[in-house]
Coordinates of N, CA and C in Angstrom, one line a residue:
X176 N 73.7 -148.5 -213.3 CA 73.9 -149.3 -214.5 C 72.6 -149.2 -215.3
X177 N 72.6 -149.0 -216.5 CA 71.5 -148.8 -217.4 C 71.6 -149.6 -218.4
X178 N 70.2 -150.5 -218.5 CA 70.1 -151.7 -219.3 C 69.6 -151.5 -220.5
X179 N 69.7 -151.8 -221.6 CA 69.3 -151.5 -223.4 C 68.8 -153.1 -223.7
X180 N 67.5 -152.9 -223.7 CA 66.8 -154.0 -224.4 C 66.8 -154.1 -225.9
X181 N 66.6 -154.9 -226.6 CA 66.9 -155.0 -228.3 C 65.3 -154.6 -228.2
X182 N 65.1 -154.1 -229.3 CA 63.4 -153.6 -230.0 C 63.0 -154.9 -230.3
X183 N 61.6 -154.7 -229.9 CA 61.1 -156.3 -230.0 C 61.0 -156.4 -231.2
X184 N 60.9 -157.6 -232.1 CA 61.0 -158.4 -233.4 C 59.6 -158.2 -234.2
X185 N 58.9 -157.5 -234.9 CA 57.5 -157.8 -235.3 C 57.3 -159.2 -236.1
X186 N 56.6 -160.1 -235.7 CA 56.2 -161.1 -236.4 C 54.9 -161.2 -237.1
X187 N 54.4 -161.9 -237.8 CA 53.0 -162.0 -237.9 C 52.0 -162.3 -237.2
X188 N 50.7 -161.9 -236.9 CA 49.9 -162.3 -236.0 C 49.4 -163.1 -236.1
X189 N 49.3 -164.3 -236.8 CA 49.0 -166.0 -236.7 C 49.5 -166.4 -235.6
X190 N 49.5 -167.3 -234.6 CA 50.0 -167.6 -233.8 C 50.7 -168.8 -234.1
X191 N 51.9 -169.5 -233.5 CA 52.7 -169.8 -234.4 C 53.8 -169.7 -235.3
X192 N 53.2 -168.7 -235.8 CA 53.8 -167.9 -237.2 C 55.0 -167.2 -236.7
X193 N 56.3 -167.3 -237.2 CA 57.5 -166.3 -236.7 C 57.7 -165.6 -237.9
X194 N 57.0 -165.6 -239.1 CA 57.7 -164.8 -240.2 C 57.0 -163.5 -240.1
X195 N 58.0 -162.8 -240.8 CA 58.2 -161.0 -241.1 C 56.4 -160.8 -241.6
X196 N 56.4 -160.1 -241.4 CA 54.8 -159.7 -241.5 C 55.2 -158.7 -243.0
X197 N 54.2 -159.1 -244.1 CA 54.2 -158.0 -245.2 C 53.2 -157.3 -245.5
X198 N 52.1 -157.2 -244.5 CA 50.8 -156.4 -244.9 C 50.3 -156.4 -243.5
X199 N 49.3 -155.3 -243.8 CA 48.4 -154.5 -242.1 C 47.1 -154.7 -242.8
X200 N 46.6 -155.6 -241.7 CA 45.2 -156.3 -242.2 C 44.3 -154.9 -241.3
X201 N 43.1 -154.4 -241.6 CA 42.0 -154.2 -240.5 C 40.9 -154.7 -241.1
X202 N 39.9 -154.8 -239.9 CA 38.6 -155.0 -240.1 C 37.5 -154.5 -239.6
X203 N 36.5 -154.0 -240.9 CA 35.9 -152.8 -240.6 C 34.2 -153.3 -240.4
X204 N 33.9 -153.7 -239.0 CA 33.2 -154.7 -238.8 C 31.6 -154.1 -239.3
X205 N 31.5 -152.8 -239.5 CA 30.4 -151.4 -239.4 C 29.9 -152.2 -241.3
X206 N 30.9 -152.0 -242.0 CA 30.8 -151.9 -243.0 C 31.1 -153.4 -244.3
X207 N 31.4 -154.6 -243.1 CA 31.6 -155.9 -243.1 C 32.6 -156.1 -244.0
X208 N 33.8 -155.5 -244.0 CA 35.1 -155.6 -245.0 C 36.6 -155.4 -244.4
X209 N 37.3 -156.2 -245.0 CA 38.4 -156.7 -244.9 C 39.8 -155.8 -245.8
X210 N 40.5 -155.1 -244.3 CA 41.2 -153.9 -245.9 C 42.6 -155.0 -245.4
X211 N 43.2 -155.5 -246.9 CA 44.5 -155.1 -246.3 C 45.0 -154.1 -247.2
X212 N 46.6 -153.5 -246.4 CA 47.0 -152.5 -246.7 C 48.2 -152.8 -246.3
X213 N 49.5 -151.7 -247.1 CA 50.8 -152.2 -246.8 C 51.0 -151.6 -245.6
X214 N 52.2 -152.0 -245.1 CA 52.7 -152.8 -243.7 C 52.7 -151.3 -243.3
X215 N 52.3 -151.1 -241.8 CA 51.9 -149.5 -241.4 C 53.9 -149.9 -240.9
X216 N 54.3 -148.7 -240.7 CA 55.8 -148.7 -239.8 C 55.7 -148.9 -238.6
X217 N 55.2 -148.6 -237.9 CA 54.2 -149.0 -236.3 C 53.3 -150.3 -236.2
X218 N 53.9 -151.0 -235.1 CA 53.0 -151.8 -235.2 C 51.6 -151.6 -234.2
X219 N 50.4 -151.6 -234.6 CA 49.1 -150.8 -233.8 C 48.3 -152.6 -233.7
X220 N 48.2 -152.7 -231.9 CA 47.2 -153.4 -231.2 C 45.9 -153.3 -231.7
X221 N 45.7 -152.5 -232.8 CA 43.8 -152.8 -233.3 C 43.9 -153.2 -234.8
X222 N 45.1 -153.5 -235.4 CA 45.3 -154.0 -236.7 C 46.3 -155.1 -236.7
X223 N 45.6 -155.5 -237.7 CA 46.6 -157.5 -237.8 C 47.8 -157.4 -239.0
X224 N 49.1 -157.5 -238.2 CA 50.2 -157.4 -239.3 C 49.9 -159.1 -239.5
X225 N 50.2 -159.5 -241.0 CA 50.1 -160.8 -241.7 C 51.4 -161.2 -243.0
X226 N 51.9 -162.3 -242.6 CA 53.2 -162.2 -243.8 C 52.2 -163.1 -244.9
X227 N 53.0 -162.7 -245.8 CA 52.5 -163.1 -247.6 C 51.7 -164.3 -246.9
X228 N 51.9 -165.5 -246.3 CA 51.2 -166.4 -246.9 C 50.0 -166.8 -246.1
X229 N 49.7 -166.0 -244.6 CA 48.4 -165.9 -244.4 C 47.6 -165.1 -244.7
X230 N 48.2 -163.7 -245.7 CA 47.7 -162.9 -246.3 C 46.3 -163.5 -247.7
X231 N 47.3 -164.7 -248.4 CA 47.5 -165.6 -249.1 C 46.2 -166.6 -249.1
X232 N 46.0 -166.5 -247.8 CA 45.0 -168.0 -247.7 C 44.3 -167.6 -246.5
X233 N 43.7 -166.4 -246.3 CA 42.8 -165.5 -245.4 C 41.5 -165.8 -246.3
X234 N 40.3 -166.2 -245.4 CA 38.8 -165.7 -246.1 C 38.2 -165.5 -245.0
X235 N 37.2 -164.2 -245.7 CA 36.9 -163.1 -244.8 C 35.2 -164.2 -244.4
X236 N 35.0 -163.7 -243.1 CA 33.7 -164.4 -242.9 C 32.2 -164.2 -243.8
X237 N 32.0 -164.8 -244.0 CA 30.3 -165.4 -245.1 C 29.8 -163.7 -245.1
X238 N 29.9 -163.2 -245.7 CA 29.1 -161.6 -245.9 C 29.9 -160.4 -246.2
X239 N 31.6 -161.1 -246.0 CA 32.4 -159.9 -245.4 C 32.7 -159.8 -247.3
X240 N 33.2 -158.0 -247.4 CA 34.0 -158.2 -248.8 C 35.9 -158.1 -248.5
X241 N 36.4 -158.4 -249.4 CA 38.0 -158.1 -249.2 C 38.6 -156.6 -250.2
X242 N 39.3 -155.7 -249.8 CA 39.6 -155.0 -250.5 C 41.4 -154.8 -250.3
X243 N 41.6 -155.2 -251.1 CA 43.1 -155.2 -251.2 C 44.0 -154.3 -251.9
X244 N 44.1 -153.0 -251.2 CA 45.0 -151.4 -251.4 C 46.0 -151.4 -250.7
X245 N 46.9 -152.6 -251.2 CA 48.5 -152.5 -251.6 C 48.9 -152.2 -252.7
X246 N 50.0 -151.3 -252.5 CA 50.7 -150.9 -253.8 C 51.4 -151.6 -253.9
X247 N 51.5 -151.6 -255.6 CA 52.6 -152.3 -256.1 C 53.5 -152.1 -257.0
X248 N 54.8 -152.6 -256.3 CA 56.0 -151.9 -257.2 C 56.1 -152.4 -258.3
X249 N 56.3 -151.6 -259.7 CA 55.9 -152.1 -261.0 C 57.5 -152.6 -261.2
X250 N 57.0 -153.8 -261.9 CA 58.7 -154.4 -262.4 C 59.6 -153.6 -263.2
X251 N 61.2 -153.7 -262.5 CA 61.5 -153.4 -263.4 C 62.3 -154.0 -264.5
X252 N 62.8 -153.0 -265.4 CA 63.1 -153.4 -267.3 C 64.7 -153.2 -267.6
X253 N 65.2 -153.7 -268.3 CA 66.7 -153.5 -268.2 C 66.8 -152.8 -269.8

């Protein structure tokens, strides 16, 4: 008998937190900065997936800078 697990759920890495993750935080400790970037497809153990609203209300520690290289989808026009 051969058992099929469901793929595990990505959540955000707040603890806590069950919502959908919308951005891949890293931190580039060398260079004291804070990238986020849009959501990688894989989720990778050395980068922090975060949904909108800890993305939202993140500050980087006393020295760090933030660089935020999400793209964004331009509205559109009817």
């Amino acid at each position: 008998m051969r058992v099929i697990y469901p793929a595990p759920v990505r959540t955000c890495a707040k603890l806590r937190c069950n919502a959908e993750p919308a951005a891949t935080v890293s931190l580039l400790y060398a260079d004291r900065l804070v990238v986020i970037g849009t959501l990688i497809a894989e989720r990778d153990p050395n980068l922090l997936d975060l949904c909108d609203e800890h993305v939202a209300r993140m500050t980087p520690p006393v020295g760090w800078t933030v660089r935020d290289e999400r793209v964004s989808t331009p509205a559109l026009t009817s």
